[in-house]
XYZ file of C-alpha atoms in Angstrom:
637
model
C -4.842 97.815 92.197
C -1.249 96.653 91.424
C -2.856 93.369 89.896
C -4.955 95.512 88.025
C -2.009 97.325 86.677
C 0.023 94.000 85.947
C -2.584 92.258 83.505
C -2.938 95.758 81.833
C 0.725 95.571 80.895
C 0.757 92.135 79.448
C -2.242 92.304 77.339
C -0.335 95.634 76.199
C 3.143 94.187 74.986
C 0.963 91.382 73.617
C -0.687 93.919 71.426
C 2.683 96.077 70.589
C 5.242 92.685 70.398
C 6.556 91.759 66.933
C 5.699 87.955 66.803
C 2.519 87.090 65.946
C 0.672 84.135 66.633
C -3.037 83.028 65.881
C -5.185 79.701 66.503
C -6.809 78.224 63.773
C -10.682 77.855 64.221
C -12.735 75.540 62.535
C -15.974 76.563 60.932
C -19.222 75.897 62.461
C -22.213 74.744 60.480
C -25.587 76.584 60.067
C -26.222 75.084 63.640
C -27.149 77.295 66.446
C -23.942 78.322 68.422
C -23.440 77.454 72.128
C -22.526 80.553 74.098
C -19.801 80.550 76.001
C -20.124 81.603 79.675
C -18.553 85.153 80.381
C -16.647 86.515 83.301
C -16.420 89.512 84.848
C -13.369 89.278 86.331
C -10.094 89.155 84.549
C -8.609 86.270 86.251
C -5.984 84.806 84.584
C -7.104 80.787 85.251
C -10.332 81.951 83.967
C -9.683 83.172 80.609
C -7.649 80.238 79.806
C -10.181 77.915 81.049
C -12.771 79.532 79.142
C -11.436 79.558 75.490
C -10.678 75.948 75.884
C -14.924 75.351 75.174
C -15.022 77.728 72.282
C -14.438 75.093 69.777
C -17.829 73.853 69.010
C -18.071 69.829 68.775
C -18.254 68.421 64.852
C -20.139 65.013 64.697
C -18.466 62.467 62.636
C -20.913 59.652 61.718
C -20.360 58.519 58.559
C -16.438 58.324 59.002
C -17.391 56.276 61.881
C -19.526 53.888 60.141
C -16.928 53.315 57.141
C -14.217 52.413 59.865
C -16.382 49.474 61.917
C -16.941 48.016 58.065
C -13.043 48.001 57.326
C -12.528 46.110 60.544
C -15.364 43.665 60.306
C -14.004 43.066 56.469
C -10.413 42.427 57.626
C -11.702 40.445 60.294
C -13.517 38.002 57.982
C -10.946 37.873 55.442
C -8.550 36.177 58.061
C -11.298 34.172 59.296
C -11.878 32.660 55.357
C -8.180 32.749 54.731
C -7.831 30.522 57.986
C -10.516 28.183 56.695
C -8.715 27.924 53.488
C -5.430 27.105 54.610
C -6.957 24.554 57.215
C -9.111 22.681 54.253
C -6.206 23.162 52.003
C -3.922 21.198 54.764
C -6.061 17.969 54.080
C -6.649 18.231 50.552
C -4.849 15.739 47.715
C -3.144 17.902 45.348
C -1.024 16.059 41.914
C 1.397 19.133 42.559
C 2.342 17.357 46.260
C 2.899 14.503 44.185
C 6.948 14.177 42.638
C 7.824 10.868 40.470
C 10.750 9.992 39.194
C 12.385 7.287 36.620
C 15.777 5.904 37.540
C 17.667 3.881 34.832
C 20.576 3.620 32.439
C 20.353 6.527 30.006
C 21.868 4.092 27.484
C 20.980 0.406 26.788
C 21.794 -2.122 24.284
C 18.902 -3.351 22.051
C 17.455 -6.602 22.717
C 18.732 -6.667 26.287
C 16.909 -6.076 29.118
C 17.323 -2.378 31.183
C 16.237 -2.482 35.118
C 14.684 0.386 36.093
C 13.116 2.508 39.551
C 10.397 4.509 39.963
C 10.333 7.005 42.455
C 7.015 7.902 44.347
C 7.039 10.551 46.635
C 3.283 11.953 48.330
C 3.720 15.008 49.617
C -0.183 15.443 50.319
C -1.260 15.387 53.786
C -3.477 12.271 53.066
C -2.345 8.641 51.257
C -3.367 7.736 47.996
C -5.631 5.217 47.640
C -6.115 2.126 45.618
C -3.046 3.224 43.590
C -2.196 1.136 40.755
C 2.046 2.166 38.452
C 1.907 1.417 34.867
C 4.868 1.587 32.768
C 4.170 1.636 29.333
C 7.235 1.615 26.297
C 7.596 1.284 22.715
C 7.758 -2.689 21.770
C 9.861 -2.653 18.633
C 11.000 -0.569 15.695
C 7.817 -0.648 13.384
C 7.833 1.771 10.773
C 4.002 2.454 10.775
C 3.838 3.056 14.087
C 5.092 1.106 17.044
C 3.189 -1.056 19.216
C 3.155 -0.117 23.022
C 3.806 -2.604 25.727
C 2.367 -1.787 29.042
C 2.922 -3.402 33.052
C 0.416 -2.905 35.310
C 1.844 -2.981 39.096
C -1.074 -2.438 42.220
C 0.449 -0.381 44.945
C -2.196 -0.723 47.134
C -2.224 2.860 49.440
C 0.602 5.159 49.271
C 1.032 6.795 52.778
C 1.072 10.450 53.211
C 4.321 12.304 53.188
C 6.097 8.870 52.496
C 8.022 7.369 49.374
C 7.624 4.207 47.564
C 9.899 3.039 45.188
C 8.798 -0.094 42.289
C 11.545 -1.885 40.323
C 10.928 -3.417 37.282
C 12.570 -4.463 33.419
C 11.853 -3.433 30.447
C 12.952 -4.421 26.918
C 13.723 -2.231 24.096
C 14.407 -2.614 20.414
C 14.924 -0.639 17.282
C 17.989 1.000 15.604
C 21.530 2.264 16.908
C 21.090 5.500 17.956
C 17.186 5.937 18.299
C 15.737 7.259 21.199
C 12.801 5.486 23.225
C 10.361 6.721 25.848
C 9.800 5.251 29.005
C 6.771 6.529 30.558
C 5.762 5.833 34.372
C 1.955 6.534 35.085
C 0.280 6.716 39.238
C -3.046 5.989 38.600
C -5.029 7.088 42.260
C -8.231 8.010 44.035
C -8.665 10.240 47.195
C -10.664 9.609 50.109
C -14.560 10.106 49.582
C -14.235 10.058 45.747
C -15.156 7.927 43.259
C -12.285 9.795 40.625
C -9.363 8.465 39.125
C -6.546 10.891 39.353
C -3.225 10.317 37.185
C 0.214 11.829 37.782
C 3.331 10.666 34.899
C 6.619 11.010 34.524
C 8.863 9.950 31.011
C 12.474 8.511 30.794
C 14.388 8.772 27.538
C 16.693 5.470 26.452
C 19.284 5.741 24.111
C 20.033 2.800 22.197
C 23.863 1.778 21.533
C 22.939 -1.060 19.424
C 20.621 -3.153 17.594
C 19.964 -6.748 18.229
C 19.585 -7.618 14.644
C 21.325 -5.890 12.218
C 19.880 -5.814 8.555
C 21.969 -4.663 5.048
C 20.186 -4.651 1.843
C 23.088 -4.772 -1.342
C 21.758 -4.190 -4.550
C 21.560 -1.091 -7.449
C 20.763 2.208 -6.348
C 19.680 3.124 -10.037
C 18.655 1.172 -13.133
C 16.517 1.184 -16.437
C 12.825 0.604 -16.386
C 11.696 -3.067 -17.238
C 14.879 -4.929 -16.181
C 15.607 -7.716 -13.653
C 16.895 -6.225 -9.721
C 18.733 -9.176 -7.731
C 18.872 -7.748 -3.620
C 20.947 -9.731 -1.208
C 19.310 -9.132 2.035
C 21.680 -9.547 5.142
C 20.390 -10.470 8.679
C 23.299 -10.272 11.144
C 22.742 -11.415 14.953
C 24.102 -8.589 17.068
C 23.307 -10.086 20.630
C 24.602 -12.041 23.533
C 21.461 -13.658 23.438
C 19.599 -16.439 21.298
C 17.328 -14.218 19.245
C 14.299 -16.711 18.892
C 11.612 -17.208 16.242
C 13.068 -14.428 13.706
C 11.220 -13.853 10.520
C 11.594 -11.295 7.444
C 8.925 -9.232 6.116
C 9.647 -7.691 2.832
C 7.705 -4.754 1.874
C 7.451 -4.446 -2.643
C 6.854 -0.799 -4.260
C 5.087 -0.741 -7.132
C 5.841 -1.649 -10.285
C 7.935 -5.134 -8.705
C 7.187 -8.200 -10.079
C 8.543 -10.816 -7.836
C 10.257 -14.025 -9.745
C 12.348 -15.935 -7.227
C 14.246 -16.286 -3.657
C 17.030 -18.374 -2.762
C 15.265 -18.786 0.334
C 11.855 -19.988 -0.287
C 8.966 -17.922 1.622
C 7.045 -19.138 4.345
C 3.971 -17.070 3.034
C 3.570 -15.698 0.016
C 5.865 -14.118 -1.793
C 7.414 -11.630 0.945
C 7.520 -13.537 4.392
C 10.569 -16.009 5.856
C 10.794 -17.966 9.020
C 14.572 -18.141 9.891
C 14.029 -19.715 12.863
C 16.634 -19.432 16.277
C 19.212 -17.049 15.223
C 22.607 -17.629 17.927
C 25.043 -14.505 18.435
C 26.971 -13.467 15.978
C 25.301 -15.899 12.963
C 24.389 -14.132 9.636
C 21.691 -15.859 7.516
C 21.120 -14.514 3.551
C 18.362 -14.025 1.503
C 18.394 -13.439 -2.155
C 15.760 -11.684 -3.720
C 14.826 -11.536 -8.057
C 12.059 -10.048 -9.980
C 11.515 -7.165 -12.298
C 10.753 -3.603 -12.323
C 9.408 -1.357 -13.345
C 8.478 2.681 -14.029
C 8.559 5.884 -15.765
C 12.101 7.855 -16.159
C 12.697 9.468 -12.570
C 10.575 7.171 -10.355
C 12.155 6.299 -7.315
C 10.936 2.653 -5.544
C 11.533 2.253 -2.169
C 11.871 -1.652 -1.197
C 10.973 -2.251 2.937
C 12.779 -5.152 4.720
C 11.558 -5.709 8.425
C 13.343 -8.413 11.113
C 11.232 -8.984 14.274
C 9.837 -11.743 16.375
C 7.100 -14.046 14.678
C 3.558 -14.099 16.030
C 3.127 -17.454 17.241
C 0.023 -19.151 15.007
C 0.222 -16.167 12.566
C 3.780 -16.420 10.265
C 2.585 -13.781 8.582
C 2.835 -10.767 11.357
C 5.639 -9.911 12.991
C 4.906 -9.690 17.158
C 7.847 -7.202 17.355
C 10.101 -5.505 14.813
C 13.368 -5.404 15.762
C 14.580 -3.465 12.815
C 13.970 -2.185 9.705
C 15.899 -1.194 6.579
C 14.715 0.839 3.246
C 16.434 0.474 0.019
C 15.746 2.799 -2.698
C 16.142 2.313 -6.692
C 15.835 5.273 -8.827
C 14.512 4.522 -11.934
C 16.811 5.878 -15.343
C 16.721 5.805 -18.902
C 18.961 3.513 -20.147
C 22.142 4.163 -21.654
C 22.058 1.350 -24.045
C 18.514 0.572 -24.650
C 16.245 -1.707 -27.036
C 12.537 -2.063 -28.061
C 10.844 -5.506 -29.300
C 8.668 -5.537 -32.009
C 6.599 -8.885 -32.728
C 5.054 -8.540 -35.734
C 4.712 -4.862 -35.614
C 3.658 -4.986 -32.160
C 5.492 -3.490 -28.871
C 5.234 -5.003 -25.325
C 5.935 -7.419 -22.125
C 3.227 -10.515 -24.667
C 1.949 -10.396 -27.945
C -0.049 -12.708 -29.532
C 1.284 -14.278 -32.468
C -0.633 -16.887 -34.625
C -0.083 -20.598 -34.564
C 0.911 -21.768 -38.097
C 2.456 -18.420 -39.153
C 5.746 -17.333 -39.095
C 6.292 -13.816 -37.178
C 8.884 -11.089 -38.158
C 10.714 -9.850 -34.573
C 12.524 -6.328 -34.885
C 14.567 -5.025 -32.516
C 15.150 -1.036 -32.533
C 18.383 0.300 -30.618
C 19.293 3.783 -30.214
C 22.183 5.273 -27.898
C 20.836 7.434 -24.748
C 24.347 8.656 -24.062
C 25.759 12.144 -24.932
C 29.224 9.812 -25.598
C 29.841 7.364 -28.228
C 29.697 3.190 -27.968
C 32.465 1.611 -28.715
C 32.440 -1.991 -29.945
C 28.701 -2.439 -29.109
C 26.999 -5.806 -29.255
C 23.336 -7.204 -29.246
C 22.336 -10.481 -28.189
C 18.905 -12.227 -28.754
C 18.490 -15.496 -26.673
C 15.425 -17.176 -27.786
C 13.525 -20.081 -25.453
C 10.565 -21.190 -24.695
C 7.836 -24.086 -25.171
C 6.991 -23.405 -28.517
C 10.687 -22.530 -29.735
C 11.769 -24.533 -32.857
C 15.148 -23.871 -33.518
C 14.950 -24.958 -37.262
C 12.634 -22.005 -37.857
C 14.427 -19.277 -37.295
C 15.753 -16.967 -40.198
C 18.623 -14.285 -39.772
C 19.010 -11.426 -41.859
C 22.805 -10.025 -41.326
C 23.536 -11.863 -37.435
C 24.476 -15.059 -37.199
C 22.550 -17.606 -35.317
C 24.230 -20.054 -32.446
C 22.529 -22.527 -32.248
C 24.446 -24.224 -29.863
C 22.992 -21.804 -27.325
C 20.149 -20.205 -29.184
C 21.146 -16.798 -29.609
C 21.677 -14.602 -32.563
C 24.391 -12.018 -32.117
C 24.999 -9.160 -34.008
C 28.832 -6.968 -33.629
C 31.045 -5.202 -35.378
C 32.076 -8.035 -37.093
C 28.555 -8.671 -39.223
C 27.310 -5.452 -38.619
C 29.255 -2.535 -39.127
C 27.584 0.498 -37.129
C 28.612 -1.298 -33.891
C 32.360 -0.505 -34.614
C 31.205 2.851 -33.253
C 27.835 4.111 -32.347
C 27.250 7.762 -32.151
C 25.483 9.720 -29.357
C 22.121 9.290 -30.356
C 22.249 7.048 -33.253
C 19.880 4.608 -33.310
C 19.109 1.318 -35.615
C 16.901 -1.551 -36.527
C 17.535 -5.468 -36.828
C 15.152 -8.134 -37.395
C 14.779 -11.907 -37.739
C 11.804 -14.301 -38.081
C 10.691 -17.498 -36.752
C 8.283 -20.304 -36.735
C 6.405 -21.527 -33.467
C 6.128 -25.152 -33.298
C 3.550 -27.043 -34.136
C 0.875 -27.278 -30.863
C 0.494 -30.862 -31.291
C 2.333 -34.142 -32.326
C 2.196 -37.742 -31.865
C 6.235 -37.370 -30.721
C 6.071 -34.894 -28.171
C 2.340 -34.378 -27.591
C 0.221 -31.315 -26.656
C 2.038 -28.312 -25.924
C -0.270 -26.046 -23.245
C 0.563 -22.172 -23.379
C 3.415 -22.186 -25.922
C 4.834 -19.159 -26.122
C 8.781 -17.979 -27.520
C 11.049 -16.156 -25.254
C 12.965 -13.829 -26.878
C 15.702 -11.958 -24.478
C 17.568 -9.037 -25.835
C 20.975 -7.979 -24.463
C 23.543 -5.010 -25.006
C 26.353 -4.518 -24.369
C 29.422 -1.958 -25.204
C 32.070 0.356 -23.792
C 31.118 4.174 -23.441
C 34.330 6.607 -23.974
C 34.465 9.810 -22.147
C 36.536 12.782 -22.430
C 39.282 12.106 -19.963
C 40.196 8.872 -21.901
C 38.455 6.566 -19.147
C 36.048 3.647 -20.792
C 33.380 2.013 -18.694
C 31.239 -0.902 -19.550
C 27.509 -0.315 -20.666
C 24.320 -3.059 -20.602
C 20.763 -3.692 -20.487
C 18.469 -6.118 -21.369
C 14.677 -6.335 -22.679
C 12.432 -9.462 -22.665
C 9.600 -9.683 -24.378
C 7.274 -13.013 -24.928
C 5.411 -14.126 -28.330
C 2.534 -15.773 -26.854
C 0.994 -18.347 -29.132
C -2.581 -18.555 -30.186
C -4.529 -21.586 -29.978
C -5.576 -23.653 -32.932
C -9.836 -23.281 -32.366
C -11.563 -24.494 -35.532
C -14.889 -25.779 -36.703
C -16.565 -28.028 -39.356
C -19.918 -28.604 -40.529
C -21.602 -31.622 -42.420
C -25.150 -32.052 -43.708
C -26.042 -35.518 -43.329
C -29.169 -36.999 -44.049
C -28.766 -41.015 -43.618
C -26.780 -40.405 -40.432
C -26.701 -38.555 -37.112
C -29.117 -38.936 -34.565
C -32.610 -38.119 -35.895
C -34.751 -40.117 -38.415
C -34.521 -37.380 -41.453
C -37.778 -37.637 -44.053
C -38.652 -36.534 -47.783
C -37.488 -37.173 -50.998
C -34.008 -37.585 -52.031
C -33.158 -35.516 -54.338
C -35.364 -32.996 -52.758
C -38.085 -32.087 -54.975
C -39.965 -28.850 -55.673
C -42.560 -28.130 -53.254
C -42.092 -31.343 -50.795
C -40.215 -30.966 -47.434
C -36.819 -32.668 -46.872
C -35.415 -32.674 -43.598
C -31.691 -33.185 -42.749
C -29.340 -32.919 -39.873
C -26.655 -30.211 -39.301
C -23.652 -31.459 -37.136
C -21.108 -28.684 -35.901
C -17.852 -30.222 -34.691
C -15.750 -28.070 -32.433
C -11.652 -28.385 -32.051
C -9.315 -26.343 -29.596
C -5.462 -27.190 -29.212
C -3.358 -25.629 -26.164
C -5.259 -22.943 -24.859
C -8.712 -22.137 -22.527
C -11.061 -20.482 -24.628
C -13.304 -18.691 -23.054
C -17.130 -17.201 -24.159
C -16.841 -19.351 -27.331
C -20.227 -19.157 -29.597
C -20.767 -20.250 -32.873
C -23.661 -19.123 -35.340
C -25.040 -19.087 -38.778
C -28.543 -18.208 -40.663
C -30.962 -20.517 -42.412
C -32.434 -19.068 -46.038
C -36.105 -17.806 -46.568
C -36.801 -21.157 -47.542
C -35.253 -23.502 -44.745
C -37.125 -24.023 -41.265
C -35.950 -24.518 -37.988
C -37.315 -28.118 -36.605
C -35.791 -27.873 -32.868
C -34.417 -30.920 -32.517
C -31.285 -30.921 -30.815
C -28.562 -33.633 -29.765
C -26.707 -33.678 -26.829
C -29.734 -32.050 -25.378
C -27.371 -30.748 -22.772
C -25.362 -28.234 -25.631
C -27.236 -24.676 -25.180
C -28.603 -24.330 -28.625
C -31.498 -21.574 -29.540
C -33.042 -20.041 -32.631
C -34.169 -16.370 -33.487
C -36.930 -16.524 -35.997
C -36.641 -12.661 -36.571
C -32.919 -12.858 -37.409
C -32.927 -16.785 -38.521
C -29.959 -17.562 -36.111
C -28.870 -20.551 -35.060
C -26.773 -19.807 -31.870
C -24.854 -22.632 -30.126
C -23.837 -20.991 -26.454
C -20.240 -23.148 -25.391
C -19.137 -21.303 -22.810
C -15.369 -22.483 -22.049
C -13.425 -24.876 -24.342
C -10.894 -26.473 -22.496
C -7.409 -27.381 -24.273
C -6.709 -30.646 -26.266
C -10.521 -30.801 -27.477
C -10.101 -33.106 -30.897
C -6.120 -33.634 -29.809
C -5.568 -35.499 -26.497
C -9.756 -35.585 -25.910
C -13.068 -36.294 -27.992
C -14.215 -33.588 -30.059
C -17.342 -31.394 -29.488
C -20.560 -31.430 -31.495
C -24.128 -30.771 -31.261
C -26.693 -32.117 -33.945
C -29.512 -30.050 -34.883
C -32.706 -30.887 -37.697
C -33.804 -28.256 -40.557
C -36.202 -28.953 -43.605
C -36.208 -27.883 -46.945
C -38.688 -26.853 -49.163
C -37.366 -26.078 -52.675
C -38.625 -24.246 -55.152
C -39.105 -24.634 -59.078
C -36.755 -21.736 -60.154
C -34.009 -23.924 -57.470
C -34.653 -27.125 -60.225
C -31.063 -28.739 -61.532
C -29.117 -27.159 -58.047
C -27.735 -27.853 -54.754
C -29.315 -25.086 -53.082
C -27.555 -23.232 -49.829
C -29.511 -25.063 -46.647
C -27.283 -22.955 -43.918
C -25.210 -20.078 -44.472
C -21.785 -19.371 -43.348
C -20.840 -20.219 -39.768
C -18.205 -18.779 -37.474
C -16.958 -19.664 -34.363
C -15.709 -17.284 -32.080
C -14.224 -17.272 -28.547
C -11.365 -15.569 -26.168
C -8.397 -16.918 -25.692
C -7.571 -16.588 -21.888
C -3.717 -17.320 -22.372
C -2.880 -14.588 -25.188
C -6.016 -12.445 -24.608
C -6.521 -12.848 -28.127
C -10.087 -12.609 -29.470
C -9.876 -15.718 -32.066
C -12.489 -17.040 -34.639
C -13.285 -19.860 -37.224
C -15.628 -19.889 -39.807
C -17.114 -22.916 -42.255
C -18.007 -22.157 -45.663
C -21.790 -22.632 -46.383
C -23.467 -25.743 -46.491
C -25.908 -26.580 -49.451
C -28.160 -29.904 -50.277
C -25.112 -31.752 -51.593
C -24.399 -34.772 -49.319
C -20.656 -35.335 -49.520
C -20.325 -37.391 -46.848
C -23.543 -39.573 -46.433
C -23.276 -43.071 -47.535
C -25.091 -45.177 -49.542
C -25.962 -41.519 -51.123
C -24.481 -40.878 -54.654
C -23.107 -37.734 -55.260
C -25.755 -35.996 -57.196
C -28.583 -36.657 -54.629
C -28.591 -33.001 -53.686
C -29.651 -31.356 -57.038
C -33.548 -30.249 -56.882
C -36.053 -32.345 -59.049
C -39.244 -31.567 -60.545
């Protein structure tokens, strides 16, 4: 009874107490409930025992299923992590490869520079069949340098070991430049056919040059004038420098006319040989040239080592030096006129005289004080007796005209912009004579120089010049004759002499060609034949290219080239060729016209000038036929 009344008073100050405490029960599906068992009895054990099973079980199958997938994942990531890292530990990689290049960062040029290169494999396997090539630039080319390369086998390079390869290299090129060294492992791997390739670079420095070039000369100048340039090739090593040439490079608009120094090829190339330390050699360089006001010419002078068989390449360039020439107007400047014509050659005729003007202007915004012009006057057909003056006086003792204040009274001072005209004239000499002979391509010189001294406004003078040259090239002396024969020449001629109306006479035309100093080239000569001539086709030399149109009646003789000194120094040309006449009754009591006019014509491949020759018409009259009198030619009944 007692324990009756003791669980009676705990259940009741659980019920009455102030704290309040509850379990949290989960919910139970739509699943039918397992029933607790129930007891009679209020045992304490029992209760306690009992609510522990009230809980119903919740099944948990998919979390299950998601949890054995995580692990088997992980499980095969380390497994393909592990295979990675073991296949990985025998693989060749070029990042487990490290080269180096060990040298002077600074060399002289022309000497050689010892360097190392490092090889360090890292990989867990060797390199195989390795081969180290160490390529660098061979000289100082300006378009583009040639590469020199050494090839060194290394055989197998061990894993996780370092090799190290020595070797020399020689550099060239200017103080100061910068060349690249460059060290390439060519490799395979083990079960491949592949070539892999690892590199590495090394910069040089260069302190000096071996040869060391200076070009003097004028950094500016006037169009059309002569340029000198003293070229100077200095040795600047401890070493013989062997086999040394020099390659000058022209712009345009240079005409070359001379060296000191005369070229091995060309105009542009010379072998200097064996150059010792410390020897300069010099090479002098003239010509013209030429461009339009602003033009800047760049002249290219290269020193290097002479291919052996070929003088005309340089194996290396050593160095290399650019000069450049701006092109001005000129301050003082001139213009040649030949007989009304400008330029470098003009053509003037043989037996006339020629009128030269010279046209000067001043190109400075200051004035010209004292000014003076100078006309030098040369060349193989030059005849000092010929020449006429108009106001300068003529020195003969030198061949120059000069013109200053003292004869000519605008030099005293010339303006800024003033300009002026002088002239003179002269004679060519004759092409041929039995004193000096035949003269081939005569031409005249004629030189023009100025001088003066240009005044500024802070009271300093400075000398002024320039020159012009221009050439009178002189024409050769082509002519032709013609003669009607009818007794003489090659062919048997027939019919009555004096012709008579209505009865064929035949004659013989003979063309006779001359040609004094100069080629001509595409020479033909031609003439027509009258209604009442004909065309009989006999021809002597049969080897002279001789035709006739009978739609246009032209006899054309084809010469081709006439070489100088025909009829002077050599036998003349000529080609015979038969006609026949017919006359008529209104022709009775004349010497009627048997060819027409003929003219010669032909190029003249030393003045360019297109020259001709003509012969009046030829008529029945036989002038020069013996044993013919004079009036044999009129027409009889």
């Amino acid at each position: 009874m007692n324990e009756e009344v003791d669980r009676l008073e705990r259940a009741k100050k659980k019920l009455y107490t102030n704290v309040f405490s509850q379990k949290k029960h989960g919910f139970e599906g739509l699943h039918e409930k397992k029933k607790p068992d129930t007891q009679s009895s209020w045992s304490p054990d029992v209760v306690e025992d009992k609510n522990k099973n009230f809980m119903p079980k919740v099944k948990h199958h998919h979390v299950k299923k998601f949890f054995l997938f995580s692990v088997g994942f992980f499980v095969l990531a380390i497994l393909v992590a592990g295979i990675s890292i073991f296949r990985g530990s025998i693989n060749v990689s070029d990042k487990n490869i490290e080269m180096n290049i060990f040298g002077n960062a600074f060399a002289e040029g022309g000497e050689t520079l010892p360097i190392q290169v490092e090889i360090k494999n890292k990989n867990s396997l060797p390199l195989e069949l390795a081969d180290l090539v160490i390529s660098y630039p061979k000289g100082a080319g300006v378009g583009g340098e040639e590469i020199v390369r050494e090839r060194i086998s290394l055989g197998e390079v061990p894993s996780r070991d370092t090799i190290t390869e020595e070797s020399e290299v020689l550099l060239f090129g200017e103080e100061g430049s910068i060349k690249t060294i460059k060290a390439t492992l060519e490799y395979r791997v083990k079960n491949s056919s592949a070539i892999f390739v690892k590199e590495a670079t090394f910069d040089v420095t260069l302190r000096s040059a071996p040869i060391l070039v200076s070009v003097t000369g004028p950094e500016t100048m006037a169009s059309n004038q002569e340029i000198t340039l003293v070229v100077d090739i200095s040795s600047n090593s401890e070493e013989v420098i062997e086999d040394l040439s020099v390659k000058a490079t022209y712009p345009f608009g240079f005409i070359f006319k001379s060296s000191d120094v005369t070229p091995t090829v060309g105009n542009n190339v010379w072998s200097l040989g064996d150059i010792p330390p410390g020897v300069t050699k010099k090479i002098e360089v003239k010509g013209t040239l030429s461009g339009e006001d602003g033009d800047d010419r760049v002249f290219r002078f290269e020193t290097g080592i002479e291919e052996p068989g070929d003088p005309s390449t340089l194996a290396i360039t050593l160095t290399s030096y650019l000069h450049s020439v701006s092109l001005v107007k000129p301050f003082f400047a001139s213009t040649i006129k030949i007989n009304g014509e400008t330029g470098e050659s003009v053509a003037v005729p043989a037996s006339d005289g020629s009128e030269v003007e010279i046209t000067w202007v001043n190109n400075l915004p200051t004035r010209i004080i004292g000014a003076e012009i100078t006309a030098t006057i040369s060349g193989s057909a030059y005849d000092k007796n010929a020449i006429d003056t108009n106001s300068g006086f003529f020195r003969s003792a030198d061949n120059t005209i000069v013109w200053d204040s003292t004869n000519y009274v605008k030099f005293q001072s010339v303006e800024p912009g003033e300009t002026g005209t002088l002239s003179f004239n002269l004679t060519p000499l004759p092409q041929y004579s039995s004193g000096v002979g035949l003269i081939t391509n005569p031409e005249v010189v004629i030189s023009i120089s100025m001088k003066g001294t240009k005044s500024s406004s802070d009271g300093i003078s400075e000398s002024v010049s320039n020159a012009t040259v221009s050439r009178a090239k002189v024409d050769s002396n082509l002519s032709i004759t013609g003669e009607l024969s009818y007794n003489e020449g090659p062919f048997d001629n027939t019919g009555p002499i004096p012709p008579k109306v209505d009865s064929e006479t035949t004659y013989t035309v003979t063309w006779t060609i001359a040609n004094s100093s100069n080629i001509i080239g595409g020479a033909i000569a031609e003439a027509t034949l009258p209604s009442y001539v004909s065309w009989k086709g006999a021809i002597s030399p049969g080897s002279e290219e001789v035709s006739f149109d009978e739609l246009s009646r032209t006899i054309k003789w084809n010469l081709g080239d006439i070489q100088k000194g025909v009829g002077y120094t050599s036998g003349h040309r000529s080609v015979s060729f038969k006609i026949g006449l017919i006359p008529s009754s209104s022709q009775v009591g004349e010497a009627p016209i048997i060819l027409n006019k003929t003219t010669l014509y032909g190029k003249d491949k030393f003045t360019g000038s297109s020259l001709t020759s003509t012969r009046n018409a030829l008529n029945t009259s036989l002038y020069t036929d013996t044993g013919v009198p004079e009036t044999s030619g009129r027409v009889v009944n």
